[in-house]
Short mmCIF file of C-alpha atoms in Angstrom, two decimals:
data_model
loop_
_atom_site.label_atom_id
_atom_site.label_comp_id
_atom_site.label_asym_id
_atom_site.label_seq_id
_atom_site.Cartn_x
_atom_site.Cartn_y
_atom_site.Cartn_z
CA MET A 186 0.00 0.00 0.00
CA LEU A 187 1.33 3.41 -1.02
CA ILE A 188 0.32 6.52 0.92
CA SER A 189 0.56 9.93 -0.75
CA LEU A 190 1.22 12.89 1.53
CA ILE A 191 0.38 16.29 0.01
CA ALA A 192 1.67 19.59 1.43
CA PRO A 193 0.96 22.93 -0.31
CA ILE A 194 3.78 25.40 0.34
CA TYR A 195 3.84 29.18 0.20
CA ASN A 196 6.80 30.99 1.77
CA GLU A 197 7.63 28.18 4.20
CA GLU A 198 11.42 28.10 3.85
CA LYS A 199 11.90 27.81 7.63
CA ASN A 200 9.53 24.86 8.01
CA ILE A 201 10.20 22.60 5.00
CA GLN A 202 13.18 20.67 6.36
CA LEU A 203 11.51 20.08 9.71
CA LEU A 204 8.34 18.96 7.93
CA THR A 205 10.16 16.39 5.79
CA GLU A 206 12.14 15.09 8.78
CA LYS A 207 9.04 14.68 10.94
CA ILE A 208 7.08 12.94 8.20
CA ASP A 209 9.99 10.63 7.39
CA ALA A 210 10.39 9.69 11.06
CA VAL A 211 6.67 8.98 11.50
CA MET A 212 6.28 6.97 8.30
CA HIS A 213 9.45 4.90 8.70
CA SER A 214 8.82 4.10 12.36
CA ASN A 215 5.44 2.67 11.33
CA LYS A 216 6.89 0.96 8.23
CA PHE A 217 4.54 2.77 5.83
CA ASN A 218 5.40 3.02 2.13
CA TYR A 219 4.87 6.65 1.20
CA GLU A 220 5.52 9.52 -1.18
CA LEU A 221 5.63 13.16 -0.12
CA ILE A 222 4.39 15.64 -2.73
CA LEU A 223 5.43 19.24 -2.03
CA ILE A 224 3.67 21.90 -4.10
CA ASN A 225 5.46 25.26 -4.27
CA ASP A 226 2.66 27.75 -4.84
CA GLY A 227 4.74 30.59 -6.24
CA SER A 228 6.73 31.23 -3.06
CA LYS A 229 8.74 34.46 -2.98
CA ASP A 230 11.32 33.17 -0.50
CA ASN A 231 13.84 30.33 -0.79
CA SER A 232 11.24 27.56 -0.51
CA LEU A 233 11.83 26.04 -3.95
CA SER A 234 15.59 25.67 -3.44
CA ILE A 235 15.04 23.94 -0.11
CA ILE A 236 12.42 21.66 -1.65
CA LYS A 237 14.89 20.64 -4.36
CA GLU A 238 17.58 19.97 -1.76
CA GLN A 239 15.23 17.75 0.21
CA ALA A 240 14.16 15.93 -2.96
CA LEU A 241 17.81 15.07 -3.69
CA LEU A 242 18.19 13.65 -0.18
CA SER A 243 15.02 11.55 -0.21
CA PRO A 244 13.61 9.51 -3.13
CA GLN A 245 10.15 9.71 -1.52
CA ILE A 246 9.95 13.46 -2.10
CA ARG A 247 8.33 14.64 -5.32
CA TYR A 248 7.72 18.30 -6.00
CA ILE A 249 5.72 20.62 -8.22
CA SER A 250 6.48 24.32 -8.59
CA PHE A 251 3.92 26.72 -10.06
CA SER A 252 4.77 29.56 -12.43
CA ARG A 253 3.13 31.96 -9.94
CA ASN A 254 0.89 31.92 -6.89
CA PHE A 255 -2.34 30.15 -7.92
CA GLY A 256 -3.68 29.58 -4.39
CA LYS A 257 -3.99 26.68 -2.00
CA GLU A 258 -7.00 25.17 -3.79
CA SER A 259 -4.95 24.81 -6.99
CA ALA A 260 -2.01 23.40 -5.01
CA MET A 261 -4.20 20.70 -3.50
CA ILE A 262 -5.60 19.76 -6.90
CA ALA A 263 -2.08 19.52 -8.32
CA GLY A 264 -1.06 17.24 -5.46
CA LEU A 265 -4.07 14.98 -5.91
CA ASN A 266 -3.45 14.92 -9.66
CA ALA A 267 0.10 13.66 -9.09
CA ALA A 268 -0.72 11.28 -6.22
CA ARG A 269 -0.05 7.60 -6.99
CA GLY A 270 -1.13 6.26 -3.60
CA ASP A 271 -4.06 4.13 -2.55
CA CYS A 272 -4.99 7.06 -0.32
CA ALA A 273 -3.76 10.61 0.26
CA VAL A 274 -3.25 12.76 3.34
CA ILE A 275 -3.42 16.54 2.92
CA LEU A 276 -1.66 18.62 5.55
CA ASP A 277 -0.19 22.11 5.95
CA ALA A 278 3.54 22.67 5.69
CA ASP A 279 3.65 24.92 8.76
CA LEU A 280 3.35 21.86 11.06
CA GLN A 281 0.11 23.09 12.63
CA HIS A 282 -1.28 19.78 11.39
CA PRO A 283 0.66 17.23 13.48
CA PRO A 284 2.19 14.46 11.31
CA GLU A 285 2.18 12.25 14.41
CA ARG A 286 -1.57 11.69 13.88
CA ILE A 287 -1.13 10.22 10.40
CA PRO A 288 -0.72 6.56 11.57
CA GLU A 289 -4.04 6.81 13.43
CA MET A 290 -5.71 8.16 10.31
CA ILE A 291 -4.31 5.28 8.26
CA GLN A 292 -5.65 2.73 10.76
CA TYR A 293 -9.18 4.04 10.29
CA TYR A 294 -8.69 3.99 6.52
CA LEU A 295 -7.74 0.31 6.79
CA GLN A 296 -11.00 -0.25 8.68
CA GLY A 297 -12.88 0.90 5.58
CA TYR A 298 -13.40 4.65 5.95
CA ASP A 299 -13.02 6.69 2.75
CA GLN A 300 -12.46 9.98 4.58
CA VAL A 301 -10.69 10.35 7.91
CA VAL A 302 -11.13 13.99 8.89
CA MET A 303 -9.16 15.80 11.57
CA ARG A 304 -11.35 18.32 13.37
CA ARG A 305 -9.65 21.18 15.17
CA ASP A 306 -10.48 21.31 18.87
CA ARG A 307 -11.39 24.92 19.65
CA SER A 308 -11.85 24.43 23.40
CA GLY A 309 -9.76 26.95 25.27
CA GLU A 310 -9.80 29.47 22.42
CA HIS A 311 -10.80 33.03 23.28
CA THR A 312 -14.39 33.97 22.46
CA ILE A 313 -13.17 36.81 20.25
CA ARG A 314 -11.44 34.22 18.02
CA LYS A 315 -14.22 31.63 18.13
CA PHE A 316 -17.22 33.90 17.51
CA PRO A 317 -16.43 34.91 13.87
CA THR A 318 -15.77 31.27 12.95
CA GLN A 319 -18.97 30.04 14.58
CA LEU A 320 -20.93 32.83 12.89
CA PHE A 321 -19.41 31.91 9.51
CA TYR A 322 -20.44 28.25 9.79
CA LYS A 323 -23.92 29.16 10.98
CA LEU A 324 -24.43 31.51 8.04
CA ILE A 325 -22.92 29.21 5.44
CA ASN A 326 -24.89 26.15 6.58
CA ASN A 327 -28.10 28.14 6.22
CA ALA A 328 -27.04 29.31 2.77
CA VAL A 329 -25.66 26.18 1.11
CA ASP A 330 -27.06 22.75 0.24
CA ILE A 331 -24.36 20.86 2.16
CA GLN A 332 -23.50 20.91 5.85
CA LEU A 333 -20.03 22.02 6.95
CA THR A 334 -18.66 21.32 10.42
CA ASP A 335 -16.74 23.89 12.42
CA GLY A 336 -13.12 22.83 12.80
CA GLU A 337 -13.00 20.48 9.82
CA GLY A 338 -10.56 21.66 7.17
CA ASP A 339 -8.08 20.27 4.67
CA PHE A 340 -6.23 18.07 7.18
CA ARG A 341 -7.66 14.70 6.23
CA LEU A 342 -7.04 11.33 4.65
CA ILE A 343 -9.04 10.46 1.54
CA SER A 344 -9.25 7.16 -0.32
CA ARG A 345 -8.48 6.62 -3.98
CA ARG A 346 -12.14 6.72 -4.99
CA VAL A 347 -12.58 10.03 -3.17
CA ILE A 348 -9.50 11.36 -4.99
CA ASP A 349 -10.87 10.24 -8.36
CA SER A 350 -14.28 11.76 -7.56
CA ILE A 351 -12.71 15.12 -6.69
CA LEU A 352 -10.57 15.13 -9.83
CA SER A 353 -13.67 14.44 -11.92
CA LEU A 354 -15.11 17.81 -10.85
CA LYS A 355 -13.98 20.32 -13.45
CA GLU A 356 -15.09 23.65 -12.00
CA TYR A 357 -12.51 26.42 -11.93
CA ASN A 358 -13.67 28.11 -8.72
CA ARG A 359 -13.16 25.54 -6.00
CA PHE A 360 -14.09 25.44 -2.32
CA SER A 361 -12.42 22.34 -0.92
CA LYS A 362 -14.40 22.11 2.32
CA GLY A 363 -17.60 21.98 0.30
CA ILE A 364 -16.16 19.56 -2.26
CA PHE A 365 -15.10 17.08 0.42
CA GLU A 366 -18.64 17.07 1.80
CA TRP A 367 -20.31 17.04 -1.61
CA VAL A 368 -18.57 13.88 -2.87
CA GLY A 369 -19.65 12.04 0.28
CA PHE A 370 -18.47 8.46 1.11
CA SER A 371 -17.94 7.01 4.58
CA LYS A 372 -16.34 9.39 7.05
CA LYS A 373 -14.59 9.20 10.41
CA THR A 374 -13.89 12.36 12.42
CA LEU A 375 -11.02 12.70 14.90
CA ASN A 376 -10.17 15.70 17.07
CA TYR A 377 -6.76 17.33 17.29
CA LYS A 378 -5.20 20.29 19.03
CA ASN A 379 -3.92 22.94 16.66
CA ILE A 380 -0.20 23.59 17.17
CA GLU A 381 1.32 27.05 16.94
CA ARG A 382 3.45 27.70 13.88
CA PHE A 383 7.10 26.77 14.38
CA GLU A 384 8.33 29.58 12.14
CA GLY A 385 6.90 32.38 10.01
CA GLN A 386 3.43 33.90 9.83
CA SER A 387 0.21 32.72 8.25
CA SER A 388 -0.27 33.85 4.64
CA PHE A 389 -4.06 34.02 5.12
CA SER A 390 -5.13 37.65 5.54
CA LEU A 391 -8.59 38.84 6.60
CA LYS A 392 -9.39 39.71 2.97
CA ARG A 393 -8.50 36.18 1.80
CA LEU A 394 -10.64 34.67 4.55
CA VAL A 395 -13.60 36.85 3.54
CA ASP A 396 -13.11 35.91 -0.13
CA TYR A 397 -12.95 32.25 0.90
CA ALA A 398 -16.25 32.60 2.76
CA ILE A 399 -17.90 34.22 -0.29
CA ASP A 400 -16.63 31.37 -2.48
CA GLY A 401 -18.17 28.87 -0.09
CA ILE A 402 -21.58 30.52 -0.20
CA ILE A 403 -21.68 31.19 -3.94
CA SER A 404 -20.16 27.91 -5.15
CA TYR A 405 -22.76 25.47 -3.89
CA ASN A 406 -26.23 26.87 -4.46
CA ASN A 407 -28.40 29.61 -5.92
CA LYS A 408 -30.01 30.59 -2.62
CA PRO A 409 -28.56 34.14 -2.66
CA LEU A 410 -30.23 34.71 -6.04
CA ARG A 411 -33.49 33.28 -4.72
CA LEU A 412 -33.16 35.47 -1.63
CA CYS A 413 -32.87 38.53 -3.89
CA PHE A 414 -36.05 37.44 -5.70
CA HIS A 415 -38.01 36.96 -2.47
CA PHE A 416 -36.69 40.17 -0.95
CA GLY A 417 -37.52 42.05 -4.14
CA ALA A 418 -41.04 40.62 -4.12
CA ILE A 419 -41.56 41.61 -0.48
CA THR A 420 -40.16 45.10 -1.08
CA MET A 421 -42.37 45.57 -4.15
CA THR A 422 -45.43 44.47 -2.17
CA LEU A 423 -44.63 46.92 0.63
CA CYS A 424 -44.09 49.72 -1.90
CA LEU A 425 -47.43 49.00 -3.58
CA LEU A 426 -49.09 48.93 -0.18
CA TYR A 427 -47.48 52.25 0.71
CA ILE A 428 -48.65 53.77 -2.60
CA LEU A 429 -52.19 52.52 -1.97
CA ILE A 430 -52.29 53.92 1.58
CA THR A 431 -50.82 57.24 0.42
CA PHE A 432 -53.38 57.45 -2.42
CA ILE A 433 -56.25 56.84 0.01
CA GLN A 434 -54.92 59.53 2.37
CA ILE A 435 -54.65 61.99 -0.53
CA MET A 436 -58.22 61.23 -1.61
CA ARG A 437 -59.50 61.74 1.95
CA HIS A 438 -57.36 64.61 3.22
CA GLY A 439 -55.82 66.17 0.17
CA VAL A 440 -52.12 66.66 -0.57
CA GLU A 441 -50.00 67.40 2.48
CA SER A 442 -46.50 68.88 2.49
CA PRO A 443 -44.09 66.41 0.88
CA GLY A 444 -42.00 64.22 3.19
CA TYR A 445 -38.47 64.96 2.05
CA PHE A 446 -36.84 62.53 4.49
CA THR A 447 -39.21 59.70 3.54
CA ILE A 448 -38.51 60.12 -0.15
CA ILE A 449 -34.73 60.27 0.24
CA ALA A 450 -34.69 57.33 2.67
CA SER A 451 -36.84 55.24 0.32
CA VAL A 452 -34.67 56.03 -2.70
CA LEU A 453 -31.44 55.25 -0.85
CA PHE A 454 -32.84 52.04 0.65
CA LEU A 455 -34.22 50.69 -2.61
CA GLY A 456 -31.05 51.75 -4.45
CA SER A 457 -28.86 49.88 -1.98
CA VAL A 458 -31.08 46.79 -2.28
CA GLN A 459 -30.72 46.91 -6.05
CA LEU A 460 -26.93 47.29 -5.84
CA PHE A 461 -26.72 44.41 -3.36
CA GLY A 462 -28.78 42.21 -5.66
CA LEU A 463 -26.68 43.18 -8.67
CA GLY A 464 -23.55 42.36 -6.67
CA ILE A 465 -24.80 38.84 -5.98
CA ILE A 466 -25.78 38.36 -9.61
CA GLY A 467 -22.36 39.69 -10.61
CA GLU A 468 -20.65 37.05 -8.45
CA TYR A 469 -22.49 34.29 -10.29
CA ILE A 470 -21.86 35.84 -13.71
CA GLY A 471 -18.18 36.24 -12.84
CA ARG A 472 -17.94 32.55 -12.03
CA ILE A 473 -19.67 31.64 -15.29
CA TYR A 474 -17.15 33.88 -17.07
CA TYR A 475 -14.18 32.03 -15.55
CA GLU A 476 -15.73 28.60 -16.14
CA THR A 477 -16.34 29.28 -19.84
CA LYS A 478 -12.71 30.31 -20.36
CA GLY A 479 -11.58 26.78 -19.55
CA ARG A 480 -8.27 27.91 -18.10
CA PRO A 481 -6.16 25.40 -16.13
CA HIS A 482 -6.07 25.54 -12.35
CA TYR A 483 -2.30 26.00 -12.45
CA ILE A 484 0.77 26.11 -14.69
CA ILE A 485 3.86 24.12 -13.72
CA SER A 486 7.26 25.75 -14.14
CA ASP A 487 9.37 23.01 -12.54
CA THR A 488 8.85 19.45 -11.28
CA ASN A 489 10.67 16.17 -10.77
CA ILE A 490 7.50 14.21 -11.58
CA ASP A 491 7.19 12.54 -14.95
CA GLU A 492 4.26 13.85 -16.98
CA SER A 493 2.90 10.31 -17.37
CA ASP A 494 2.40 10.14 -13.59
CA PHE A 495 -0.23 12.88 -13.65
CA GLN A 496 -3.79 11.59 -13.84
CA GLU A 497 -4.84 14.60 -15.89
CA LYS A 498 -2.92 16.44 -18.57
CA VAL A 499 -1.12 19.41 -17.05
CA ARG A 500 0.12 22.61 -18.63
CA LYS A 501 3.79 23.44 -18.27
CA ARG A 502 5.54 26.71 -19.00
CA ALA A 503 8.40 26.35 -21.42
#
């Protein structure tokens, strides 16, 4: 049995060597046959050079380097595309996902589970940190057709048939948490304590987290569009009712002095509703625009993996 370990990398020069050493120690001590696929997602530091050095030292290490930063979603797809294993484990290169838990995940895979998901234990976290996350999951679960669980992320083991199912999905805009739930299959959840980064800082900014949340809501349903329709219908009904009441008052009492504030407030409110609705429609149209272009998820500039090992044809930069 071959196990593929996939680690997206972006500016992790201080963590790569420690990552490879920890994984090698864990896998060899448990006598697991493995390959480690490192995906350099357009790092601006010395990550690629260190990856190449590690690949020369260990035959288990295979690497892919993108022509630029395409994002973590693309890096995960590239890793799955190159994975030769019977199953794959996705983990972060910053060592916040403890490699020491991999043997336990493999044991549950051998029991027949197609997905072994590591759920982050948030007990002990400050309320200020937990509240936005809890709010996000509550909102997104009310907005999408699948159910996401707080704390479940990319740190998971997936079987070969889950890998093949994910690779069969051709959409350009991807939201991995939703995809993992959408493909289904048997699932086992384990808890783990998140470890502080050994070196460096997280590359996820507030803007990227907000964009990620929008992707999650838009990618899996048309409820926002339907919400605009219902809200528009309710607003139109209220406006017609207001016009009717105003007309009756005019017929009974004559024309009173115009309500300047009411008019301005109504115009601004309805205008903002229209802009909000157009923004939601624009998000969907933008995704259609990208899907119709048929662009690849990534372009490879350097790799030590033979092209025949990729499950799907990949685009390389000359």
